[in-house]
C-alpha positions as YAML, in Angstrom:
chain: A
units: angstrom
residues:
- id: 1
  name: MET
  ca: [-23.77, 6.87, 14.21]
- id: 2
  name: ALA
  ca: [-20.59, 8.32, 15.72]
- id: 3
  name: THR
  ca: [-18.41, 6.15, 13.39]
- id: 4
  name: ARG
  ca: [-20.30, 7.46, 10.34]
- id: 5
  name: PHE
  ca: [-19.80, 11.04, 11.53]
- id: 6
  name: ILE
  ca: [-16.05, 10.42, 12.07]
- id: 7
  name: ASN
  ca: [-15.75, 8.98, 8.55]
- id: 8
  name: VAL
  ca: [-17.57, 11.95, 7.05]
- id: 9
  name: ILE
  ca: [-15.24, 14.34, 8.85]
- id: 10
  name: ARG
  ca: [-12.20, 12.28, 7.89]
- id: 11
  name: SER
  ca: [-13.30, 12.23, 4.27]
- id: 12
  name: PHE
  ca: [-13.89, 15.99, 4.22]
- id: 13
  name: SER
  ca: [-10.49, 16.74, 5.81]
- id: 14
  name: MET
  ca: [-8.76, 14.46, 3.30]
- id: 15
  name: SER
  ca: [-10.34, 16.37, 0.46]
- id: 16
  name: LEU
  ca: [-9.07, 19.61, 1.94]
- id: 17
  name: THR
  ca: [-5.56, 18.33, 2.65]
- id: 18
  name: GLY
  ca: [-5.09, 16.37, -0.56]
- id: 19
  name: GLY
  ca: [-4.91, 12.97, 1.11]
- id: 20
  name: TRP
  ca: [-1.31, 11.79, 1.42]
- id: 21
  name: GLU
  ca: [0.02, 15.31, 0.83]
- id: 22
  name: ARG
  ca: [-0.21, 15.97, 4.56]
- id: 23
  name: SER
  ca: [2.88, 16.60, 6.64]
- id: 24
  name: GLY
  ca: [5.18, 13.78, 5.54]
- id: 25
  name: PRO
  ca: [4.80, 10.07, 6.06]
- id: 26
  name: GLN
  ca: [3.92, 10.44, 9.75]
- id: 27
  name: GLY
  ca: [0.34, 11.50, 8.90]
- id: 28
  name: CYS
  ca: [-0.15, 8.76, 6.37]
- id: 29
  name: ARG
  ca: [-2.95, 6.21, 6.22]
- id: 30
  name: LEU
  ca: [-1.56, 3.01, 4.79]
- id: 31
  name: LEU
  ca: [-3.70, 0.17, 3.43]
- id: 32
  name: ALA
  ca: [-2.10, -3.27, 3.22]
- id: 33
  name: CYS
  ca: [-3.95, -5.68, 0.87]
- id: 34
  name: GLY
  ca: [-3.26, -9.37, 0.42]
- id: 35
  name: PRO
  ca: [-3.41, -12.74, 2.15]
- id: 36
  name: ARG
  ca: [-4.94, -12.43, 5.65]
- id: 37
  name: ASP
  ca: [-1.96, -13.96, 7.48]
- id: 38
  name: ILE
  ca: [0.49, -11.54, 5.89]
- id: 39
  name: THR
  ca: [-1.65, -8.42, 6.31]
- id: 40
  name: HIS
  ca: [-2.26, -9.41, 9.95]
- id: 41
  name: ALA
  ca: [1.48, -9.86, 10.48]
- id: 42
  name: LEU
  ca: [2.12, -6.49, 8.83]
- id: 43
  name: LYS
  ca: [-0.39, -4.91, 11.20]
- id: 44
  name: GLN
  ca: [1.23, -6.51, 14.24]
- id: 45
  name: THR
  ca: [4.69, -5.41, 13.08]
- id: 46
  name: PHE
  ca: [3.39, -1.91, 12.50]
- id: 47
  name: LYS
  ca: [1.93, -1.76, 16.01]
- id: 48
  name: THR
  ca: [4.96, -3.21, 17.85]
- id: 49
  name: GLN
  ca: [7.98, -2.08, 15.80]
- id: 50
  name: ILE
  ca: [7.19, 1.09, 13.99]
- id: 51
  name: GLN
  ca: [7.17, 4.26, 16.03]
- id: 52
  name: ARG
  ca: [4.84, 6.41, 13.89]
- id: 53
  name: LYS
  ca: [2.16, 7.72, 16.27]
- id: 54
  name: SER
  ca: [0.22, 9.72, 13.68]
- id: 55
  name: ALA
  ca: [0.38, 7.11, 10.92]
- id: 56
  name: SER
  ca: [-2.07, 4.27, 10.67]
- id: 57
  name: LEU
  ca: [-2.18, 0.90, 8.91]
- id: 58
  name: ASP
  ca: [-5.47, -0.68, 7.84]
- id: 59
  name: THR
  ca: [-5.69, -4.13, 6.26]
- id: 60
  name: LEU
  ca: [-7.80, -5.76, 3.59]
- id: 61
  name: SER
  ca: [-7.58, -9.48, 3.29]
- id: 62
  name: MET
  ca: [-7.64, -11.33, -0.03]
- id: 63
  name: SER
  ca: [-11.12, -12.83, 0.62]
- id: 64
  name: ARG
  ca: [-12.55, -9.38, 1.28]
- id: 65
  name: LEU
  ca: [-10.63, -7.95, -1.66]
- id: 66
  name: GLN
  ca: [-12.05, -10.52, -4.03]
- id: 67
  name: GLY
  ca: [-15.63, -9.97, -2.77]
- id: 68
  name: LEU
  ca: [-15.67, -6.18, -2.62]
- id: 69
  name: ALA
  ca: [-18.41, -4.31, -4.34]
- id: 70
  name: ALA
  ca: [-17.26, -1.46, -6.58]
- id: 71
  name: GLY
  ca: [-18.56, 1.21, -4.10]
- id: 72
  name: LEU
  ca: [-16.81, -0.28, -1.11]
- id: 73
  name: SER
  ca: [-13.49, -0.62, -2.90]
- id: 74
  name: ARG
  ca: [-13.71, 2.95, -4.13]
- id: 75
  name: HIS
  ca: [-14.44, 4.13, -0.57]
- id: 76
  name: THR
  ca: [-11.58, 2.07, 0.82]
- id: 77
  name: VAL
  ca: [-9.12, 3.44, -1.78]
- id: 78
  name: SER
  ca: [-10.29, 7.01, -1.38]
- id: 79
  name: MET
  ca: [-9.76, 6.84, 2.45]
- id: 80
  name: SER
  ca: [-6.14, 5.59, 2.09]
- id: 81
  name: ASP
  ca: [-3.02, 7.55, 1.22]
- id: 82
  name: ALA
  ca: [-0.55, 4.78, 0.36]
- id: 83
  name: PHE
  ca: [-0.85, 1.09, -0.47]
- id: 84
  name: ILE
  ca: [1.08, -2.11, 0.21]
- id: 85
  name: LEU
  ca: [-0.09, -4.94, -2.13]
- id: 86
  name: VAL
  ca: [1.13, -8.36, -1.09]
- id: 87
  name: PHE
  ca: [0.90, -11.60, -3.09]
- id: 88
  name: TYR
  ca: [2.12, -15.08, -2.51]
- id: 89
  name: MET
  ca: [4.92, -15.99, -4.89]
- id: 90
  name: ASP
  ca: [3.33, -19.42, -5.54]
- id: 91
  name: ASP
  ca: [-0.33, -18.33, -6.04]
- id: 92
  name: GLU
  ca: [-1.43, -17.13, -9.50]
- id: 93
  name: GLU
  ca: [-4.96, -16.16, -8.33]
- id: 94
  name: CYS
  ca: [-3.49, -14.09, -5.52]
- id: 95
  name: PHE
  ca: [-1.26, -12.24, -8.02]
- id: 96
  name: GLN
  ca: [-4.18, -11.63, -10.40]
- id: 97
  name: THR
  ca: [-6.35, -10.24, -7.65]
- id: 98
  name: ILE
  ca: [-3.62, -7.83, -6.49]
- id: 99
  name: SER
  ca: [-3.00, -6.84, -10.11]
- id: 100
  name: GLU
  ca: [-6.72, -5.96, -10.60]
- id: 101
  name: PHE
  ca: [-6.82, -3.98, -7.35]
- id: 102
  name: ARG
  ca: [-3.68, -2.08, -8.38]
- id: 103
  name: GLY
  ca: [-5.59, -0.99, -11.50]
- id: 104
  name: CYS
  ca: [-8.49, 0.23, -9.36]
- id: 105
  name: ILE
  ca: [-6.14, 2.18, -7.07]
- id: 106
  name: ILE
  ca: [-4.43, 3.92, -10.04]
- id: 107
  name: GLU
  ca: [-7.74, 4.67, -11.66]
- id: 108
  name: LEU
  ca: [-9.04, 6.35, -8.51]
- id: 109
  name: LYS
  ca: [-5.82, 7.85, -7.08]
- id: 110
  name: GLY
  ca: [-3.71, 8.50, -10.20]
- id: 111
  name: GLU
  ca: [-0.33, 7.27, -11.38]
- id: 112
  name: ASP
  ca: [1.64, 9.07, -8.67]
- id: 113
  name: VAL
  ca: [0.11, 7.29, -5.67]
- id: 114
  name: PRO
  ca: [2.62, 5.72, -3.25]
- id: 115
  name: LEU
  ca: [2.36, 2.02, -3.85]
- id: 116
  name: LEU
  ca: [4.61, -0.88, -2.95]
- id: 117
  name: VAL
  ca: [4.10, -4.39, -4.31]
- id: 118
  name: VAL
  ca: [5.49, -7.25, -2.16]
- id: 119
  name: GLY
  ca: [6.12, -10.76, -3.41]
- id: 120
  name: TYR
  ca: [5.90, -13.07, -0.37]
- id: 121
  name: SER
  ca: [7.61, -16.42, -0.32]
- id: 122
  name: ARG
  ca: [6.01, -18.82, 2.11]
- id: 123
  name: ALA
  ca: [7.47, -22.07, 3.32]
- id: 124
  name: THR
  ca: [5.63, -24.42, 0.95]
- id: 125
  name: SER
  ca: [6.77, -26.92, -1.59]
- id: 126
  name: ALA
  ca: [4.64, -25.26, -4.34]
- id: 127
  name: PRO
  ca: [6.72, -23.79, -7.23]
- id: 128
  name: ARG
  ca: [6.85, -20.04, -7.65]
- id: 129
  name: ILE
  ca: [4.66, -18.61, -10.36]
- id: 130
  name: MET
  ca: [7.52, -16.36, -11.42]
- id: 131
  name: GLY
  ca: [11.16, -15.94, -10.64]
- id: 132
  name: PRO
  ca: [12.39, -12.96, -8.58]
- id: 133
  name: GLU
  ca: [13.88, -11.19, -11.59]
- id: 134
  name: THR
  ca: [10.62, -11.60, -13.54]
- id: 135
  name: ALA
  ca: [8.50, -10.24, -10.66]
- id: 136
  name: ASP
  ca: [10.89, -7.34, -10.16]
- id: 137
  name: CYS
  ca: [10.87, -6.47, -13.87]
- id: 138
  name: LEU
  ca: [7.10, -6.72, -14.18]
- id: 139
  name: VAL
  ca: [6.45, -4.49, -11.23]
- id: 140
  name: THR
  ca: [9.24, -1.96, -11.63]
- id: 141
  name: ILE
  ca: [9.47, -1.67, -15.41]
- id: 142
  name: GLU
  ca: [6.06, -2.58, -16.77]
- id: 143
  name: TRP
  ca: [4.00, -1.18, -13.91]
- id: 144
  name: GLY
  ca: [6.42, 1.53, -12.85]
- id: 145
  name: LEU
  ca: [6.08, 0.72, -9.22]
- id: 146
  name: ASN
  ca: [8.34, -0.27, -6.29]
- id: 147
  name: TYR
  ca: [8.85, -3.93, -5.54]
- id: 148
  name: LYS
  ca: [10.19, -5.81, -2.52]
- id: 149
  name: GLU
  ca: [10.34, -9.53, -1.64]
- id: 150
  name: ALA
  ca: [9.69, -10.88, 1.85]
- id: 151
  name: SER
  ca: [9.88, -14.41, 3.19]
- id: 152
  name: ASP
  ca: [8.44, -16.59, 5.87]
- id: 153
  name: GLY
  ca: [11.84, -17.35, 7.32]
- id: 154
  name: GLN
  ca: [12.98, -13.70, 7.67]
- id: 155
  name: PRO
  ca: [11.23, -12.02, 10.61]
- id: 156
  name: GLY
  ca: [12.71, -8.60, 9.85]
- id: 157
  name: ASP
  ca: [11.31, -8.56, 6.28]
- id: 158
  name: LEU
  ca: [7.90, -7.14, 7.21]
- id: 159
  name: GLU
  ca: [9.47, -4.30, 9.20]
- id: 160
  name: GLN
  ca: [11.61, -3.50, 6.10]
- id: 161
  name: VAL
  ca: [8.48, -3.52, 3.98]
- id: 162
  name: ILE
  ca: [6.85, -0.89, 6.20]
- id: 163
  name: GLU
  ca: [10.03, 1.22, 6.31]
- id: 164
  name: GLU
  ca: [10.26, 0.98, 2.51]
- id: 165
  name: MET
  ca: [6.70, 2.18, 2.21]
- id: 166
  name: PHE
  ca: [7.44, 5.21, 4.38]
- id: 167
  name: ASN
  ca: [10.48, 5.95, 2.19]
- id: 168
  name: ILE
  ca: [8.30, 5.85, -0.87]
- id: 169
  name: VAL
  ca: [5.78, 8.19, 0.75]
- id: 170
  name: ARG
  ca: [8.57, 10.54, 1.80]
- id: 171
  name: ASP
  ca: [10.08, 10.50, -1.71]
- id: 172
  name: LYS
  ca: [6.70, 11.21, -3.37]
- id: 173
  name: LYS
  ca: [6.03, 14.02, -0.92]
- id: 174
  name: SER
  ca: [9.42, 15.69, -1.48]
- id: 175
  name: SER
  ca: [9.18, 15.37, -5.28]
- id: 176
  name: LYS
  ca: [5.68, 16.86, -5.18]
- id: 177
  name: THR
  ca: [6.95, 19.74, -2.98]
- id: 178
  name: ALA
  ca: [9.87, 20.39, -5.38]
- id: 179
  name: ILE
  ca: [7.53, 20.47, -8.36]
- id: 180
  name: ASP
  ca: [5.19, 22.86, -6.57]
- id: 181
  name: ARG
  ca: [8.07, 25.13, -5.71]
- id: 182
  name: ARG
  ca: [9.22, 25.22, -9.33]
- id: 183
  name: MET
  ca: [5.68, 25.95, -10.58]
- id: 184
  name: THR
  ca: [5.27, 28.89, -8.18]
- id: 185
  name: THR
  ca: [8.61, 30.49, -9.15]
- id: 186
  name: PHE
  ca: [7.73, 30.88, -12.77]
...
């Protein structure tokens, strides 16, 4: 019962504050979606390396993402301010699931939501489904989003992913503030 009450209060306060438009990236609720091992590693990196006391990182594994009912995914998206979508570079189904969830996020949150897509190279012998240039072009040009690659063999990559996400949130916040200032001066 207490959890439900907290979620109702949190939902109400987000509607009043405009979600991610709170005071910078420090007050941001991130949602990392993708393969369980990567989202778990992102969560661990966030807890141990990132010193953002008022920010939080929730995770949604690929199996849960594929099985979500429409209502649950809408609730999950509405409760988050910014999104990290991770896919394995050698898994077509993983990429398709992330692509579909990206559409759901944009439908619910709008085109201007802070979103980072991460192509993750794991240490397998499976061929990549697309080259790094193709992935970068698809995400940055066709989708209009930020893209980053990370790798199994690079322990600092996940920390860089989180820092990049905070930079995106900060940039979106400052551009929104600049637009608001211009609109009020006319």
